[in-house]
PDB file of C-alpha atoms in Angstrom:
ATOM      1  CA  PRO A   1     -28.833  -6.953  42.929  1.00 63.00           C
ATOM      2  CA  PRO A   2     -29.513  -7.344  38.936  1.00 65.00           C
ATOM      3  CA  ALA A   3     -26.538  -8.299  37.564  1.00 62.00           C
ATOM      4  CA  PRO A   4     -24.108  -5.693  35.695  1.00 62.00           C
ATOM      5  CA  ILE A   5     -24.324  -5.275  33.065  1.00 61.00           C
ATOM      6  CA  ALA A   6     -21.310  -6.112  30.227  1.00 55.00           C
ATOM      7  CA  VAL A   7     -19.573  -3.719  29.118  1.00 57.00           C
ATOM      8  CA  ALA A   8     -17.695  -3.874  25.800  1.00 50.00           C
ATOM      9  CA  PRO A   9     -14.412  -2.434  26.390  1.00 50.00           C
ATOM     10  CA  PRO A  10     -13.243   0.156  23.368  1.00 51.00           C
ATOM     11  CA  GLU A  11     -11.983  -1.133  19.884  1.00 43.00           C
ATOM     12  CA  PRO A  12      -8.069  -0.130  20.750  1.00 46.00           C
ATOM     13  CA  LYS A  13      -6.709   3.250  19.244  1.00 45.00           C
ATOM     14  CA  GLY A  14      -5.696   2.240  14.769  1.00 46.00           C
ATOM     15  CA  THR A  15      -8.430  -0.254  13.412  1.00 60.00           C
ATOM     16  CA  GLU A  16     -10.053   0.687  10.630  1.00 72.00           C
ATOM     17  CA  ASP A  17     -11.269   3.845   9.431  1.00 80.00           C
ATOM     18  CA  TYR A  18     -11.644   5.480   6.043  1.00 87.00           C
ATOM     19  CA  ARG A  19     -12.544   9.104   5.355  1.00 88.00           C
ATOM     20  CA  ASP A  20     -14.627   9.839   1.899  1.00 89.00           C
ATOM     21  CA  TYR A  21     -12.116  12.839  -0.042  1.00 85.00           C
ATOM     22  CA  GLY A  22     -14.850  13.589  -2.556  1.00 86.00           C
ATOM     23  CA  ILE A  23     -14.362  13.900  -6.182  1.00 83.00           C
ATOM     24  CA  ASN A  24     -12.404  16.903  -7.881  1.00 81.00           C
ATOM     25  CA  PRO A  25     -14.228  20.045  -8.937  1.00 86.00           C
ATOM     26  CA  VAL A  26     -14.550  20.244 -12.837  1.00 84.00           C
ATOM     27  CA  VAL A  27     -11.765  22.322 -14.555  1.00 85.00           C
ATOM     28  CA  ASP A  28     -12.441  24.209 -17.701  1.00 88.00           C
ATOM     29  CA  PRO A  29      -9.125  23.707 -20.191  1.00 84.00           C
ATOM     30  CA  ALA A  30     -10.561  27.045 -21.077  1.00 88.00           C
ATOM     31  CA  LYS A  31      -9.751  28.679 -18.561  1.00 88.00           C
ATOM     32  CA  ASP A  32      -6.553  27.175 -17.067  1.00 88.00           C
ATOM     33  CA  ARG A  33      -5.011  24.110 -19.547  1.00 84.00           C
ATOM     34  CA  LEU A  34      -2.667  23.655 -17.333  1.00 82.00           C
ATOM     35  CA  SER A  35      -2.675  19.981 -15.257  1.00 72.00           C
ATOM     36  CA  THR A  36      -0.250  18.306 -12.733  1.00 70.00           C
ATOM     37  CA  PHE A  37      -1.096  14.839 -12.250  1.00 65.00           C
ATOM     38  CA  ALA A  38       0.732  11.993  -8.678  1.00 65.00           C
ATOM     39  CA  ILE A  39       2.786   8.974  -9.983  1.00 69.00           C
ATOM     40  CA  ASP A  40      -0.125   7.199  -7.752  1.00 69.00           C
ATOM     41  CA  VAL A  41       0.007   4.173  -7.054  1.00 79.00           C
ATOM     42  CA  ASP A  42      -2.046   3.090  -4.147  1.00 88.00           C
ATOM     43  CA  THR A  43      -3.907  -0.016  -4.693  1.00 91.00           C
ATOM     44  CA  ALA A  44      -5.258  -0.535  -0.883  1.00 90.00           C
ATOM     45  CA  SER A  45      -9.057  -0.466  -1.819  1.00 93.00           C
ATOM     46  CA  TYR A  46      -9.353  -2.736  -3.730  1.00 95.00           C
ATOM     47  CA  SER A  47      -8.018  -5.381  -2.334  1.00 91.00           C
ATOM     48  CA  ILE A  48      -9.630  -4.170   1.240  1.00 90.00           C
ATOM     49  CA  SER A  49     -12.788  -4.243  -0.789  1.00 94.00           C
ATOM     50  CA  ARG A  50     -11.849  -7.572  -2.011  1.00 94.00           C
ATOM     51  CA  ARG A  51     -11.769  -8.319   1.644  1.00 88.00           C
ATOM     52  CA  LYS A  52     -15.247  -6.642   2.617  1.00 90.00           C
ATOM     53  CA  ILE A  53     -17.138  -8.522   0.135  1.00 93.00           C
ATOM     54  CA  MET A  54     -14.913 -12.031   0.017  1.00 92.00           C
ATOM     55  CA  GLU A  55     -16.252 -11.327   4.123  1.00 88.00           C
ATOM     56  CA  GLY A  56     -20.251 -11.413   3.309  1.00 91.00           C
ATOM     57  CA  SER A  57     -20.480  -7.298   3.386  1.00 90.00           C
ATOM     58  CA  LEU A  58     -20.394  -3.928   1.310  1.00 90.00           C
ATOM     59  CA  PRO A  59     -16.607  -2.255   2.006  1.00 90.00           C
ATOM     60  CA  PRO A  60     -17.341   0.691   3.000  1.00 90.00           C
ATOM     61  CA  PHE A  61     -18.371   3.847   1.024  1.00 91.00           C
ATOM     62  CA  SER A  62     -15.737   5.876   1.757  1.00 91.00           C
ATOM     63  CA  ALA A  63     -12.782   2.973   1.277  1.00 91.00           C
ATOM     64  CA  VAL A  64     -13.762   2.362  -1.904  1.00 93.00           C
ATOM     65  CA  ARG A  65     -11.708   5.335  -4.514  1.00 91.00           C
ATOM     66  CA  ALA A  66     -11.654   4.170  -8.263  1.00 88.00           C
ATOM     67  CA  GLU A  67      -7.990   5.736  -8.871  1.00 85.00           C
ATOM     68  CA  GLU A  68      -6.690   2.219  -6.330  1.00 91.00           C
ATOM     69  CA  PHE A  69      -8.883  -0.420  -8.291  1.00 93.00           C
ATOM     70  CA  LEU A  70      -7.263   1.267 -11.428  1.00 88.00           C
ATOM     71  CA  ASN A  71      -3.858   0.570 -10.036  1.00 89.00           C
ATOM     72  CA  TYR A  72      -4.487  -2.475  -9.059  1.00 93.00           C
ATOM     73  CA  PHE A  73      -3.819  -4.422 -12.406  1.00 93.00           C
ATOM     74  CA  ASP A  74      -1.661  -4.553 -14.452  1.00 90.00           C
ATOM     75  CA  TYR A  75      -1.387  -3.916 -18.477  1.00 90.00           C
ATOM     76  CA  ALA A  76       1.457  -4.874 -19.002  1.00 92.00           C
ATOM     77  CA  TYR A  77       1.767  -1.170 -20.865  1.00 93.00           C
ATOM     78  CA  PRO A  78       5.067  -1.728 -23.428  1.00 92.00           C
ATOM     79  CA  ALA A  79       9.115  -0.369 -21.484  1.00 90.00           C
ATOM     80  CA  PRO A  80      10.135   2.632 -22.697  1.00 94.00           C
ATOM     81  CA  SER A  81      11.884   2.504 -26.262  1.00 91.00           C
ATOM     82  CA  LYS A  82      14.106   5.684 -24.427  1.00 90.00           C
ATOM     83  CA  GLY A  83      14.328   7.652 -21.477  1.00 91.00           C
ATOM     84  CA  PRO A  84      12.386   6.773 -17.957  1.00 91.00           C
ATOM     85  CA  PHE A  85       9.747   6.129 -19.134  1.00 91.00           C
ATOM     86  CA  ALA A  86       6.716   5.852 -21.956  1.00 94.00           C
ATOM     87  CA  VAL A  87       3.258   7.176 -21.760  1.00 93.00           C
ATOM     88  CA  HIS A  88       0.031   4.710 -23.062  1.00 94.00           C
ATOM     89  CA  PHE A  89      -3.024   7.219 -24.247  1.00 93.00           C
ATOM     90  CA  ALA A  90      -6.481   5.301 -24.613  1.00 94.00           C
ATOM     91  CA  ALA A  91      -9.624   7.286 -25.830  1.00 96.00           C
ATOM     92  CA  ALA A  92     -13.055   5.441 -26.638  1.00 97.00           C
ATOM     93  CA  PRO A  93     -16.709   6.814 -26.323  1.00 97.00           C
ATOM     94  CA  SER A  94     -18.051   6.961 -22.790  1.00 96.00           C
ATOM     95  CA  PRO A  95     -21.355   4.027 -21.827  1.00 95.00           C
ATOM     96  CA  PHE A  96     -22.878   6.202 -19.636  1.00 93.00           C
ATOM     97  CA  ALA A  97     -22.717   9.887 -21.448  1.00 93.00           C
ATOM     98  CA  LYS A  98     -23.678  10.364 -24.674  1.00 94.00           C
ATOM     99  CA  GLY A  99     -21.217  12.741 -26.425  1.00 95.00           C
ATOM    100  CA  ARG A 100     -18.262  12.506 -23.491  1.00 95.00           C
ATOM    101  CA  HIS A 101     -15.313  10.574 -24.436  1.00 96.00           C
ATOM    102  CA  LEU A 102     -13.306   8.239 -21.339  1.00 93.00           C
ATOM    103  CA  VAL A 103      -9.581   8.589 -22.509  1.00 92.00           C
ATOM    104  CA  ARG A 104      -6.865   6.273 -20.378  1.00 89.00           C
ATOM    105  CA  ILE A 105      -3.101   7.595 -19.686  1.00 87.00           C
ATOM    106  CA  GLY A 106      -0.688   5.151 -18.853  1.00 88.00           C
ATOM    107  CA  VAL A 107       2.630   5.477 -17.401  1.00 88.00           C
ATOM    108  CA  GLN A 108       5.123   2.712 -17.735  1.00 91.00           C
ATOM    109  CA  GLY A 109       8.769   3.150 -15.789  1.00 89.00           C
ATOM    110  CA  LYS A 110      11.730   2.158 -17.074  1.00 89.00           C
ATOM    111  CA  THR A 111      12.331  -2.153 -16.351  1.00 85.00           C
ATOM    112  CA  ILE A 112      16.047  -2.472 -14.375  1.00 84.00           C
ATOM    113  CA  PRO A 113      16.760  -5.882 -14.704  1.00 84.00           C
ATOM    114  CA  ALA A 114      17.522  -7.581 -12.151  1.00 80.00           C
ATOM    115  CA  SER A 115      21.162  -8.357 -12.302  1.00 83.00           C
ATOM    116  CA  GLU A 116      21.722  -4.471 -12.351  1.00 86.00           C
ATOM    117  CA  ARG A 117      19.958  -2.954  -9.823  1.00 88.00           C
ATOM    118  CA  LYS A 118      21.516  -1.510  -7.152  1.00 92.00           C
ATOM    119  CA  PRO A 119      21.668  -2.909  -3.360  1.00 95.00           C
ATOM    120  CA  ILE A 120      18.789  -2.166  -1.378  1.00 95.00           C
ATOM    121  CA  HIS A 121      18.375  -1.154   2.237  1.00 95.00           C
ATOM    122  CA  LEU A 122      15.262  -1.194   3.903  1.00 96.00           C
ATOM    123  CA  VAL A 123      13.274  -0.905   6.308  1.00 96.00           C
ATOM    124  CA  TYR A 124      10.485  -2.554   7.339  1.00 96.00           C
ATOM    125  CA  LEU A 125       7.809  -0.120   9.256  1.00 92.00           C
ATOM    126  CA  VAL A 126       5.379  -2.718  11.196  1.00 92.00           C
ATOM    127  CA  ASP A 127       2.007  -1.974  13.049  1.00 88.00           C
ATOM    128  CA  THR A 128       1.994  -4.048  15.994  1.00 88.00           C
ATOM    129  CA  SER A 129      -1.712  -2.775  17.768  1.00 85.00           C
ATOM    130  CA  GLY A 130      -4.574  -4.251  18.721  1.00 82.00           C
ATOM    131  CA  SER A 131      -6.522  -3.498  15.258  1.00 80.00           C
ATOM    132  CA  MET A 132      -3.784  -5.983  13.349  1.00 84.00           C
ATOM    133  CA  HIS A 133      -4.690  -8.779  15.252  1.00 81.00           C
ATOM    134  CA  ALA A 134      -6.710 -10.351  12.679  1.00 80.00           C
ATOM    135  CA  PRO A 135      -4.212 -13.282  10.473  1.00 80.00           C
ATOM    136  CA  ASP A 136      -5.702 -11.206   7.253  1.00 78.00           C
ATOM    137  CA  LYS A 137      -3.413  -8.850   8.888  1.00 85.00           C
ATOM    138  CA  ILE A 138      -0.800  -9.010  11.385  1.00 90.00           C
ATOM    139  CA  GLY A 139      -1.111 -12.153   9.417  1.00 91.00           C
ATOM    140  CA  LEU A 140      -0.907 -11.169   6.552  1.00 90.00           C
ATOM    141  CA  ALA A 141       1.337  -8.013   7.230  1.00 93.00           C
ATOM    142  CA  LYS A 142       4.337 -11.241   7.515  1.00 95.00           C
ATOM    143  CA  GLN A 143       3.723 -12.863   4.657  1.00 95.00           C
ATOM    144  CA  SER A 144       3.969  -9.951   2.501  1.00 95.00           C
ATOM    145  CA  LEU A 145       7.298  -9.654   4.122  1.00 97.00           C
ATOM    146  CA  LYS A 146       8.310 -12.633   3.700  1.00 97.00           C
ATOM    147  CA  LEU A 147       7.755 -12.586   0.393  1.00 97.00           C
ATOM    148  CA  LEU A 148       9.540  -9.325   0.020  1.00 97.00           C
ATOM    149  CA  THR A 149      12.825 -10.158   1.931  1.00 97.00           C
ATOM    150  CA  SER A 150      12.827 -14.109  -0.285  1.00 96.00           C
ATOM    151  CA  SER A 151      12.872 -12.110  -3.458  1.00 94.00           C
ATOM    152  CA  LEU A 152      16.469 -10.181  -2.177  1.00 95.00           C
ATOM    153  CA  GLN A 153      19.738 -10.597  -3.349  1.00 93.00           C
ATOM    154  CA  LYS A 154      23.185 -10.613  -2.250  1.00 93.00           C
ATOM    155  CA  GLY A 155      24.469  -7.038  -1.620  1.00 94.00           C
ATOM    156  CA  ASP A 156      21.100  -5.763   0.242  1.00 97.00           C
ATOM    157  CA  THR A 157      20.138  -5.291   3.707  1.00 97.00           C
ATOM    158  CA  VAL A 158      16.755  -5.745   6.085  1.00 97.00           C
ATOM    159  CA  ALA A 159      15.930  -4.242   9.033  1.00 97.00           C
ATOM    160  CA  LEU A 160      12.585  -4.609  11.386  1.00 96.00           C
ATOM    161  CA  CYS A 161      10.947  -2.473  13.050  1.00 92.00           C
ATOM    162  CA  THR A 162       7.318  -2.516  15.206  1.00 90.00           C
ATOM    163  CA  TYR A 163       4.820   0.319  16.878  1.00 85.00           C
ATOM    164  CA  ALA A 164       2.304   0.215  18.193  1.00 81.00           C
ATOM    165  CA  GLY A 165       2.209   1.553  22.678  1.00 71.00           C
ATOM    166  CA  SER A 166       5.922   1.960  22.472  1.00 76.00           C
ATOM    167  CA  VAL A 167       8.595   1.056  19.620  1.00 83.00           C
ATOM    168  CA  ARG A 168      10.693  -1.120  19.865  1.00 85.00           C
ATOM    169  CA  GLU A 169      13.948  -1.774  17.605  1.00 91.00           C
ATOM    170  CA  VAL A 170      13.187  -6.117  16.346  1.00 93.00           C
ATOM    171  CA  LEU A 171      16.242  -6.182  14.214  1.00 95.00           C
ATOM    172  CA  ALA A 172      19.250  -3.677  13.267  1.00 95.00           C
ATOM    173  CA  PRO A 173      20.159  -3.803   9.907  1.00 95.00           C
ATOM    174  CA  THR A 174      21.194  -7.134   9.050  1.00 97.00           C
ATOM    175  CA  GLY A 175      22.743  -8.389   5.550  1.00 97.00           C
ATOM    176  CA  ILE A 176      20.633 -10.792   2.909  1.00 96.00           C
ATOM    177  CA  GLU A 177      23.012 -13.722   3.597  1.00 96.00           C
ATOM    178  CA  ASN A 178      21.982 -13.835   7.021  1.00 96.00           C
ATOM    179  CA  LYS A 179      17.716 -14.466   5.677  1.00 96.00           C
ATOM    180  CA  GLU A 180      16.753 -16.909   8.401  1.00 96.00           C
ATOM    181  CA  LYS A 181      16.768 -14.420  11.441  1.00 97.00           C
ATOM    182  CA  ILE A 182      15.368 -11.601   9.316  1.00 97.00           C
ATOM    183  CA  MET A 183      12.732 -14.631   8.485  1.00 97.00           C
ATOM    184  CA  ALA A 184      12.895 -15.286  11.868  1.00 96.00           C
ATOM    185  CA  ALA A 185      11.956 -12.677  12.974  1.00 96.00           C
ATOM    186  CA  ILE A 186       9.179 -11.242  11.102  1.00 96.00           C
ATOM    187  CA  GLU A 187       7.219 -14.777  12.254  1.00 95.00           C
ATOM    188  CA  ASP A 188       7.792 -13.299  15.834  1.00 92.00           C
ATOM    189  CA  LEU A 189       5.583 -10.411  15.970  1.00 91.00           C
ATOM    190  CA  SER A 190       2.791 -10.001  17.268  1.00 87.00           C
ATOM    191  CA  ALA A 191       0.474  -7.384  17.608  1.00 81.00           C
ATOM    192  CA  SER A 192      -1.594  -6.453  20.880  1.00 74.00           C
ATOM    193  CA  GLY A 193      -1.979  -2.764  22.520  1.00 65.00           C
ATOM    194  CA  SER A 194      -2.729   1.179  21.415  1.00 65.00           C
ATOM    195  CA  THR A 195      -1.003   2.962  18.330  1.00 62.00           C
ATOM    196  CA  ALA A 196       1.961   5.653  18.137  1.00 60.00           C
ATOM    197  CA  MET A 197       2.902   5.942  14.350  1.00 60.00           C
ATOM    198  CA  SER A 198       4.428   8.958  14.351  1.00 63.00           C
ATOM    199  CA  SER A 199       7.627   7.558  16.815  1.00 74.00           C
ATOM    200  CA  GLY A 200       7.728   4.788  14.649  1.00 76.00           C
ATOM    201  CA  ILE A 201       8.193   6.722  11.623  1.00 80.00           C
ATOM    202  CA  GLU A 202      11.122   8.295  13.331  1.00 83.00           C
ATOM    203  CA  LEU A 203      12.232   5.334  14.871  1.00 83.00           C
ATOM    204  CA  ALA A 204      12.397   4.089  11.099  1.00 84.00           C
ATOM    205  CA  TYR A 205      14.644   6.807   9.817  1.00 84.00           C
ATOM    206  CA  LYS A 206      16.970   7.054  12.617  1.00 86.00           C
TER     207      LYS A 206
END
């Protein structure tokens, strides 16, 4: 009989997936002069695109988001002299459309010195599903959490939860004076299984 054809197992739930939300339409200020905006600090698009390029491929079209590229860099805006934030404006003729201008609006919040920061209670909720099984995924997440933990100070606490096929409390709230215990819990993380994100968020809140 002919040899059976090998069929690749289905990818675990939670693998990379991106959505193109399109471009917001132009709003005529003569008809609607009011505008609001979110304090959007997402930077993931730049990191994803850089990783894809470093691996020798182009990033998915839907993964490229201009606002997240802009957010990635530190523009060293001056801190506010008073109040919680300062707004910085810059404008220049557009190199893309004659007769138009590009306007950049930067918001810089007040910087709180580390000595004045109030104690914080952090809950690390980590995706440990199979789609995270790579050095630049679960490995990078662990490295980042260790870096964050190293920056904490007396009075701060850390808890650690994971979600994959099920959710699990890995570490109950632990004071930073037990940093070695926190670091060991982070180091012990590994990725496998499917994804159950909503219940993971519920556990993290609890």
